[in-house]
PDB file of C-alpha atoms and ligand atoms in Angstrom:
ATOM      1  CA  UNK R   1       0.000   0.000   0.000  1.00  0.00           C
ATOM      2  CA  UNK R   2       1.112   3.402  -0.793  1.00  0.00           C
ATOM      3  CA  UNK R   3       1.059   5.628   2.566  1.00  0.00           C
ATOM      4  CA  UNK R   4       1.921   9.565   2.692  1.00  0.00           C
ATOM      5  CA  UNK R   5       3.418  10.351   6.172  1.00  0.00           C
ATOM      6  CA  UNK R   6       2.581  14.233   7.224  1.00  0.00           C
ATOM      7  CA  UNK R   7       5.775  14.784   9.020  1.00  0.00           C
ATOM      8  CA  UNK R   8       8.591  17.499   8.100  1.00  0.00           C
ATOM      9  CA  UNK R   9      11.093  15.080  10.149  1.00  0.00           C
ATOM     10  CA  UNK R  10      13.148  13.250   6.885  1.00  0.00           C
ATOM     11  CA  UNK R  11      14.463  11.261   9.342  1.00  0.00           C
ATOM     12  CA  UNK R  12      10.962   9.762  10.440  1.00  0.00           C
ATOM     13  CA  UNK R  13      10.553   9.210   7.072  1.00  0.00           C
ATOM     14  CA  UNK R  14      13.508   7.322   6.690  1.00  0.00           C
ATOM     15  CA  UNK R  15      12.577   5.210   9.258  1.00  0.00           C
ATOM     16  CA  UNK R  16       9.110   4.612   8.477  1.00  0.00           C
ATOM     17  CA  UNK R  17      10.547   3.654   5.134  1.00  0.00           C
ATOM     18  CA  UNK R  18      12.768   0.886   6.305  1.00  0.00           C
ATOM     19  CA  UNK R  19      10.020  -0.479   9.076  1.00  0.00           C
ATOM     20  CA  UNK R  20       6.885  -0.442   6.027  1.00  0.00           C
ATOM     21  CA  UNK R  21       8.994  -1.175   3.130  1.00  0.00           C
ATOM     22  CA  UNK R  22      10.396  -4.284   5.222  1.00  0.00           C
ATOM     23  CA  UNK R  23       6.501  -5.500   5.333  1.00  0.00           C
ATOM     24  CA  UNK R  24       5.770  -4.523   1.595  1.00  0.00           C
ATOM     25  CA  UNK R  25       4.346  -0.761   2.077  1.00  0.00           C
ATOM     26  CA  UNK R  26       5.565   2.384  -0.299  1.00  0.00           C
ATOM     27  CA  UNK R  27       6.369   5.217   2.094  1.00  0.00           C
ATOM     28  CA  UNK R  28       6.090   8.629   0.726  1.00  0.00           C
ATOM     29  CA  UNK R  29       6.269  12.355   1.956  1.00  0.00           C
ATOM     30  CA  UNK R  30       2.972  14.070   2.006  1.00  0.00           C
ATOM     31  CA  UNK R  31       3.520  17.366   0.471  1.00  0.00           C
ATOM     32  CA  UNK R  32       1.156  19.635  -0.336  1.00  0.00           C
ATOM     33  CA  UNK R  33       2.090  22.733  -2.631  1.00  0.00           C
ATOM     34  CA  UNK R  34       5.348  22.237  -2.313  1.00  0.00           C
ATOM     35  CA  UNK R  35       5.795  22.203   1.588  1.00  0.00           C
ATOM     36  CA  UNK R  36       5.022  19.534   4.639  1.00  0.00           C
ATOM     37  CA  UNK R  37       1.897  20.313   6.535  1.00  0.00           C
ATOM     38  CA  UNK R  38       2.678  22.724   9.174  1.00  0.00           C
ATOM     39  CA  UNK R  39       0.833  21.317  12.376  1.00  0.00           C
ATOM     40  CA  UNK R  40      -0.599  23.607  14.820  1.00  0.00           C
ATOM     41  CA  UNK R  41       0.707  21.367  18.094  1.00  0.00           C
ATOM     42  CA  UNK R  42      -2.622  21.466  20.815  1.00  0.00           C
ATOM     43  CA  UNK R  43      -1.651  22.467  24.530  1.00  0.00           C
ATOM     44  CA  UNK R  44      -1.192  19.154  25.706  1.00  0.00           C
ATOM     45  CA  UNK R  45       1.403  16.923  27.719  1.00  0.00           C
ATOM     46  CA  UNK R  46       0.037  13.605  25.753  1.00  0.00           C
ATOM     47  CA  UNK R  47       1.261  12.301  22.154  1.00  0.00           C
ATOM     48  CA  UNK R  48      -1.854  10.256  21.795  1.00  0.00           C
ATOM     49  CA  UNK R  49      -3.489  13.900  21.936  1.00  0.00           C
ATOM     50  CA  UNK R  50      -1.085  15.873  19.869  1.00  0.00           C
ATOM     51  CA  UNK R  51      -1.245  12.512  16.746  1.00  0.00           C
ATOM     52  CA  UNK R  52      -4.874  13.091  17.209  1.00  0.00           C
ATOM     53  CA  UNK R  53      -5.132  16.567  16.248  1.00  0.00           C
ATOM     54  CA  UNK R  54      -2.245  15.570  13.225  1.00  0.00           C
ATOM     55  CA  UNK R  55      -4.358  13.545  11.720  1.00  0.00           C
ATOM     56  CA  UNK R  56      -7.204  15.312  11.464  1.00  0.00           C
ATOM     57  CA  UNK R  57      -5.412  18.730  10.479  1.00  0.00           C
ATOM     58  CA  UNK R  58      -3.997  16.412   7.863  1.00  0.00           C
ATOM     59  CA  UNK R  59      -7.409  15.217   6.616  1.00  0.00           C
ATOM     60  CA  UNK R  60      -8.817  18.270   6.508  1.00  0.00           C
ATOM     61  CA  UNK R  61      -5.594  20.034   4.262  1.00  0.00           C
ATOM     62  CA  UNK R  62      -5.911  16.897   1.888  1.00  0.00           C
ATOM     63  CA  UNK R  63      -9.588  17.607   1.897  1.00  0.00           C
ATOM     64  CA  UNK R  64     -10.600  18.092  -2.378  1.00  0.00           C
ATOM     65  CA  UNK R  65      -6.750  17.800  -3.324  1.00  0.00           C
ATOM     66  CA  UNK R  66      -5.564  14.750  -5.148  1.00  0.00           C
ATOM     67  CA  UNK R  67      -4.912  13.212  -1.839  1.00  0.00           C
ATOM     68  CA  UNK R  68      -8.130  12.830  -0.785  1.00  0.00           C
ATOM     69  CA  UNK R  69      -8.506   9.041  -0.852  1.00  0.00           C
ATOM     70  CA  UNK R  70      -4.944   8.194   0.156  1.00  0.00           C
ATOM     71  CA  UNK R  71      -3.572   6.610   2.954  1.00  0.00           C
ATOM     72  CA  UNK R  72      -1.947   8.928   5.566  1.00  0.00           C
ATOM     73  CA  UNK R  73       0.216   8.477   8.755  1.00  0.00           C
ATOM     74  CA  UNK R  74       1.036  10.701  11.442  1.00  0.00           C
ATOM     75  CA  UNK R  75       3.121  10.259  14.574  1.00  0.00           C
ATOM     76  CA  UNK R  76       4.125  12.085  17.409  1.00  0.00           C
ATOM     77  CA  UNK R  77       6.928  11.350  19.614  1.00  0.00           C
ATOM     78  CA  UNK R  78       9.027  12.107  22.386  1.00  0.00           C
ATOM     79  CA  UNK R  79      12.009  10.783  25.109  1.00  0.00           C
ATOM     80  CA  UNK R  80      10.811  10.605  28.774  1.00  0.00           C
ATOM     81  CA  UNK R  81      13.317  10.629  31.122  1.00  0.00           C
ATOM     82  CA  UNK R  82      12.574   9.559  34.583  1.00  0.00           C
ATOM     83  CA  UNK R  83      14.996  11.452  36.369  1.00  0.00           C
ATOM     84  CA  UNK R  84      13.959  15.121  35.011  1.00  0.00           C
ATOM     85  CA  UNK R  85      10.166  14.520  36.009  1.00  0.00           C
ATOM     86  CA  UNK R  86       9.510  12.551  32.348  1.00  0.00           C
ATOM     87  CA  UNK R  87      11.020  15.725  30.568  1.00  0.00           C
ATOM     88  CA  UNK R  88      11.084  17.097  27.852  1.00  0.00           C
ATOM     89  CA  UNK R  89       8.209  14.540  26.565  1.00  0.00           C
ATOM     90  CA  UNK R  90       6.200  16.509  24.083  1.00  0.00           C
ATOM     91  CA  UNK R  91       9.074  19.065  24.255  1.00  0.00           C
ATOM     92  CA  UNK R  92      11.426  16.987  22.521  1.00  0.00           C
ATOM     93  CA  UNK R  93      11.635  18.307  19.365  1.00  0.00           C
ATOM     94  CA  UNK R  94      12.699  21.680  20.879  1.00  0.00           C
ATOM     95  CA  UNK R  95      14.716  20.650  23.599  1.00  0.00           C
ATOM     96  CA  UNK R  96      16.739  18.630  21.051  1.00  0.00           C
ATOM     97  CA  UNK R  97      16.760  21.735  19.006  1.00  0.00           C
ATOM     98  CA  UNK R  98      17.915  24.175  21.858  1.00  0.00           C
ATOM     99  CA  UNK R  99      19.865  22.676  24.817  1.00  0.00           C
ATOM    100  CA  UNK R 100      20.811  19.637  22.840  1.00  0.00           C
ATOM    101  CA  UNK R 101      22.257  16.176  23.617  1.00  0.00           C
ATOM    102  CA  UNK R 102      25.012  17.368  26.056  1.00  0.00           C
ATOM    103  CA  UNK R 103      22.147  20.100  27.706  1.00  0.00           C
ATOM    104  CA  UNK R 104      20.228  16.964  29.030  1.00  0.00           C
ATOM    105  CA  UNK R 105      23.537  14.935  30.012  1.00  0.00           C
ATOM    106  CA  UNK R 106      24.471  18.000  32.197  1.00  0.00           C
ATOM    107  CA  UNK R 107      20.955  18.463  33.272  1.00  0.00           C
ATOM    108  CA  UNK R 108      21.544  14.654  34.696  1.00  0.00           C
ATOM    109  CA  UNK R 109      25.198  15.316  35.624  1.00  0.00           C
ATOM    110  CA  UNK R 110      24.169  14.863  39.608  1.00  0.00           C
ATOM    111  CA  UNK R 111      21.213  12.751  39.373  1.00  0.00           C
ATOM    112  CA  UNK R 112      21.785   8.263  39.239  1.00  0.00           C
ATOM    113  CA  UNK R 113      18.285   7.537  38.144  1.00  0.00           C
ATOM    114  CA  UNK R 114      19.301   7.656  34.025  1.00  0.00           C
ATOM    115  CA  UNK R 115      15.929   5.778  32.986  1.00  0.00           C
ATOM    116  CA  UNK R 116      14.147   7.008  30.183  1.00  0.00           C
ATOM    117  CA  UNK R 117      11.827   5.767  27.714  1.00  0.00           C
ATOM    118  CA  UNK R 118      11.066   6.933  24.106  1.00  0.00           C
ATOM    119  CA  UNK R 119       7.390   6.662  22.666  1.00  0.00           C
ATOM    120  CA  UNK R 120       6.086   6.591  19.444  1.00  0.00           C
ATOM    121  CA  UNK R 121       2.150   7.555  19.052  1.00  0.00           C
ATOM    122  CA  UNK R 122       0.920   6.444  15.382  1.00  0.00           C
ATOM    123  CA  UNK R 123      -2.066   6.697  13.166  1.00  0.00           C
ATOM    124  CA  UNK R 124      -2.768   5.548  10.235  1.00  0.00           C
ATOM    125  CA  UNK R 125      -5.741   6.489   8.140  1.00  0.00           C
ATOM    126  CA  UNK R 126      -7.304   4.350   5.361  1.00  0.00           C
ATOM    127  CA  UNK R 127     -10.484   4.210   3.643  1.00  0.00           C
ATOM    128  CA  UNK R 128     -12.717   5.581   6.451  1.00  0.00           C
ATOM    129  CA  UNK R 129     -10.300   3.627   9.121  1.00  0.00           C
ATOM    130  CA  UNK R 130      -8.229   5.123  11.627  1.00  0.00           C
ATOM    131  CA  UNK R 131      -5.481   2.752  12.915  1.00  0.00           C
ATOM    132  CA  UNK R 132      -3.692   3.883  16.196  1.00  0.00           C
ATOM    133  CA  UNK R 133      -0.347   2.413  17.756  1.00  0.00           C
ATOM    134  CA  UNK R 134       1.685   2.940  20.747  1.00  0.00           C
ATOM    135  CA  UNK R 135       5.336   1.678  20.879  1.00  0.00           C
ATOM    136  CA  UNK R 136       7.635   2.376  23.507  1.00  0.00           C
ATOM    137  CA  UNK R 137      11.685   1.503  24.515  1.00  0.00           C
ATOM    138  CA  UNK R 138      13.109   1.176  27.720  1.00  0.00           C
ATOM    139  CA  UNK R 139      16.945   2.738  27.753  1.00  0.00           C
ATOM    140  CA  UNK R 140      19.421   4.823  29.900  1.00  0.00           C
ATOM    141  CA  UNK R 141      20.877   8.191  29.279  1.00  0.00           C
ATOM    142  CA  UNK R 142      24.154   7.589  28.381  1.00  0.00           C
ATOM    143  CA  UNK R 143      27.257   9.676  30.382  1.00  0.00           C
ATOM    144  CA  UNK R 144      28.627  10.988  27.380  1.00  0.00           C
ATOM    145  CA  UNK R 145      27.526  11.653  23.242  1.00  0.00           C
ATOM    146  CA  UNK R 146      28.409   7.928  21.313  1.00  0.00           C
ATOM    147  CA  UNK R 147      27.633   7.820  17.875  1.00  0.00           C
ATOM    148  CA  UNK R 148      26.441   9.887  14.747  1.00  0.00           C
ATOM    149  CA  UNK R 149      23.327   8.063  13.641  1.00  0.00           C
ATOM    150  CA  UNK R 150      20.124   8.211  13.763  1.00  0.00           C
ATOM    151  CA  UNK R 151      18.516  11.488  14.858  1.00  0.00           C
ATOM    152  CA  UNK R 152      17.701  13.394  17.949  1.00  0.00           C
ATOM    153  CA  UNK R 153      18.637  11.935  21.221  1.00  0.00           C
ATOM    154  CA  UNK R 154      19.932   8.810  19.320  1.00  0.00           C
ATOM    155  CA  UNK R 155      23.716   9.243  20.608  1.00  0.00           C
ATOM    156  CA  UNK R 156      22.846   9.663  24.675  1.00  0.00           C
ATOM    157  CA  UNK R 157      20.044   6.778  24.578  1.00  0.00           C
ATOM    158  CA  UNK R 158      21.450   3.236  25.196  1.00  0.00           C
ATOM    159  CA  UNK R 159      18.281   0.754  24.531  1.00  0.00           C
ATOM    160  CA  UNK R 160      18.002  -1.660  27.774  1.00  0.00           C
ATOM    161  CA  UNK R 161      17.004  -4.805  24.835  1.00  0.00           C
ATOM    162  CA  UNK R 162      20.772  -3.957  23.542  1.00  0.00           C
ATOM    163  CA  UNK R 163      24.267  -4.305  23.833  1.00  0.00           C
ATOM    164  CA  UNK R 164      25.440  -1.510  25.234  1.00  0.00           C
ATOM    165  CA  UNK R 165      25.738   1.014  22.183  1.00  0.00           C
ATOM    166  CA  UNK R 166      23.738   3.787  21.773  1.00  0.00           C
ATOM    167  CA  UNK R 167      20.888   4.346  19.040  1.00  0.00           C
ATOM    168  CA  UNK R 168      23.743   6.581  17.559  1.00  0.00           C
ATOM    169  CA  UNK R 169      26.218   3.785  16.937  1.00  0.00           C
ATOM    170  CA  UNK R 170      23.237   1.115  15.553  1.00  0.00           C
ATOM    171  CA  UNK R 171      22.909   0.687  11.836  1.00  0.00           C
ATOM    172  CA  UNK R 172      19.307   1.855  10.920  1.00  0.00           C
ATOM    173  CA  UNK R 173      18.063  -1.919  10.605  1.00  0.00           C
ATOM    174  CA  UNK R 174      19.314  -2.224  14.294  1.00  0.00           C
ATOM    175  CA  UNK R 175      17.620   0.695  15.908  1.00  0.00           C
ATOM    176  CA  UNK R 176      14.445  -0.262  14.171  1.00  0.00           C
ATOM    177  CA  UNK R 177      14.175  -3.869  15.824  1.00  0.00           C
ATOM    178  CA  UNK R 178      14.292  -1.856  19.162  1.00  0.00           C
ATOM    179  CA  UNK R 179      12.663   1.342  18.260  1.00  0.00           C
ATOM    180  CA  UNK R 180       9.531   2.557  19.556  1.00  0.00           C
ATOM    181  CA  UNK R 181       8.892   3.442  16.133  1.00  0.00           C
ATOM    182  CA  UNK R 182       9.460   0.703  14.709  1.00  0.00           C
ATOM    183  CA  UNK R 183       7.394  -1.080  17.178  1.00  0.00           C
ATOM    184  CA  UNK R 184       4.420   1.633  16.563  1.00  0.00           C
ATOM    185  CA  UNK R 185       4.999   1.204  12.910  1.00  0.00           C
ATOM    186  CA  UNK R 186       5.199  -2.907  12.784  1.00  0.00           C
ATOM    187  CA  UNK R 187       1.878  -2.880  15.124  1.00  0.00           C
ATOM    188  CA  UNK R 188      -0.254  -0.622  12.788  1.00  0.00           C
ATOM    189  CA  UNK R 189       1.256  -2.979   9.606  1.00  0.00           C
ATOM    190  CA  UNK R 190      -0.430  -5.780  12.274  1.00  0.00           C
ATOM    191  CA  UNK R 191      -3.683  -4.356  11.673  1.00  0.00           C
ATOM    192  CA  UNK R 192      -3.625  -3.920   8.037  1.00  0.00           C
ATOM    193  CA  UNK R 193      -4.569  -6.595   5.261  1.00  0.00           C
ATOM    194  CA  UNK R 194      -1.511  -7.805   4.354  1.00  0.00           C
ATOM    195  CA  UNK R 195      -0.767  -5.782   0.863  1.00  0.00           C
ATOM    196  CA  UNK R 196      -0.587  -6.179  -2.679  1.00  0.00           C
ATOM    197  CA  UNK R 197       2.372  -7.746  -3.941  1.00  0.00           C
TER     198      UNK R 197
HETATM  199  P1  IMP Y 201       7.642  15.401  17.045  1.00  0.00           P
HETATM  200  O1  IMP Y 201       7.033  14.054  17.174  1.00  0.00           O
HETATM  201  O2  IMP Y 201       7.774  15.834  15.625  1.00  0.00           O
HETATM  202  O3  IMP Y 201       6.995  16.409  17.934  1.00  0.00           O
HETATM  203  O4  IMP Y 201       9.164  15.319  17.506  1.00  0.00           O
HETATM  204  C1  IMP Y 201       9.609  14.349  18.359  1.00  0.00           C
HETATM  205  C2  IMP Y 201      10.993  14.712  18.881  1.00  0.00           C
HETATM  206  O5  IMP Y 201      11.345  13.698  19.851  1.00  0.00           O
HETATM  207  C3  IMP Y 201      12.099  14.675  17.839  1.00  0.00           C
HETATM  208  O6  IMP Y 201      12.314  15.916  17.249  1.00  0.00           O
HETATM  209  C4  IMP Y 201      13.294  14.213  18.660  1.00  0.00           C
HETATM  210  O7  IMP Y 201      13.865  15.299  19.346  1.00  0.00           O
HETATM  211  C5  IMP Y 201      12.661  13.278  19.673  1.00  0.00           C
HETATM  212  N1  IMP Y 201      12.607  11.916  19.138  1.00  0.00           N
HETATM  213  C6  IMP Y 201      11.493  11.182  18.856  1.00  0.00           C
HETATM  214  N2  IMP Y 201      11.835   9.993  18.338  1.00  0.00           N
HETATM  215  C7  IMP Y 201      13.165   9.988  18.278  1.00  0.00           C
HETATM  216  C8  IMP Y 201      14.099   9.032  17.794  1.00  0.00           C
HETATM  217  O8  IMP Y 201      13.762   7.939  17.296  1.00  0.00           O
HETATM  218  N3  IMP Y 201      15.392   9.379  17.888  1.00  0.00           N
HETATM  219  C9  IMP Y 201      15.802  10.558  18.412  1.00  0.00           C
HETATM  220  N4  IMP Y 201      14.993  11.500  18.857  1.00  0.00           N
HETATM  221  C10 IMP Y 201      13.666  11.212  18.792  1.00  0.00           C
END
């Protein structure tokens, strides 16, 4: 099945293109006049909340384009670290952008409890359907930056199900296995008739 995923985030696409293309699915970008959508993000500390409102912003932009009719994905996502309170959550994507990797290894500098979890909320939308997926991963925040793949907070999170390296230092095929996105993703591919070869 063809499926356009409304995300700006190339490296969710990537991703999503490895975990569905793995099971037989064609991931695309969902662009509309030349940009992503640009979500208005609800008030909201919950990523089953925030997908929620994706999705339907995205229905309604796709609304009498040539999309109407298509499959569509959305996710929202976010590392919760059990030391900082489950910061930044659905902060994330800016915390990542301002303080960085090192900000949150010096925000733990003093504190042992270096539990955190990353979790992936999905939707996928098909024919009148709406399939939703959670997937989660266990890990620690590393002491230090390891590794340059991946994305985000890939190089300071060290999956518990691994061997010790970072997402950072994991091929992409690696990091998907674990992933809560690739978790989210292979659950929602659970629910789907399995697709045309
Ligand atoms: P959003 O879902 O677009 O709001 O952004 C989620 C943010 O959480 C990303 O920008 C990253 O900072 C972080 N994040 C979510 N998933 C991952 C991941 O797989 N690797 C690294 N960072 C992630």
């Amino acid at each position: 099945m063809k499926i356009l995923f409304a995300t700006s985030n190339e490296n969710k696409i990537a991703e999503a293109k490895v975990a569905l293309g793995t099971l037989g699915h064609d991931v695309a970008r969902l662009i509309i006049d030349g940009k992503s959508p640009n979500f208005i993000e609800p008030q909201a500390d919950d990523i089953e909340v925030i997908s929620k409102s994706k999705i339907d912003q995205s229905l309604e932009l796709i609304s009498g384009t040539k999309f109407e009719g298509c499959a569509i994905l959305v996710e929202d996502s976010g590392l919760f670290i059990d030391g900082l309170g489950l910061f930044p959550g659905v902060y994330s994507s800016y915390v990542s952008r301002t303080i960085g990797n090192q900000g949150i290894i010096n925000l733990l500098e003093k504190n042992p409890n270096r539990q955190a979890e990353y979790r992936a909320y999905s939707i996928l939308y098909e024919n009148g359907k709406y399939w939703n997926s959670m997937g989660k991963c266990s890990g620690q925040i590393s002491t230090e930056i390891r590794g340059s793949n991946g994305f985000g907070f890939d190089p300071i999170f060290i999956p518990n199900s691994g061997d010790g390296r970072t997402f950072g230092e994991m091929l992409q095929s690696e990091k998907d296995a674990k992933s809560h996105r690739g978790e989210s993703l292979r659950i929602l591919c659970d629910h789907l008739r399995a697709p045309l070869k």
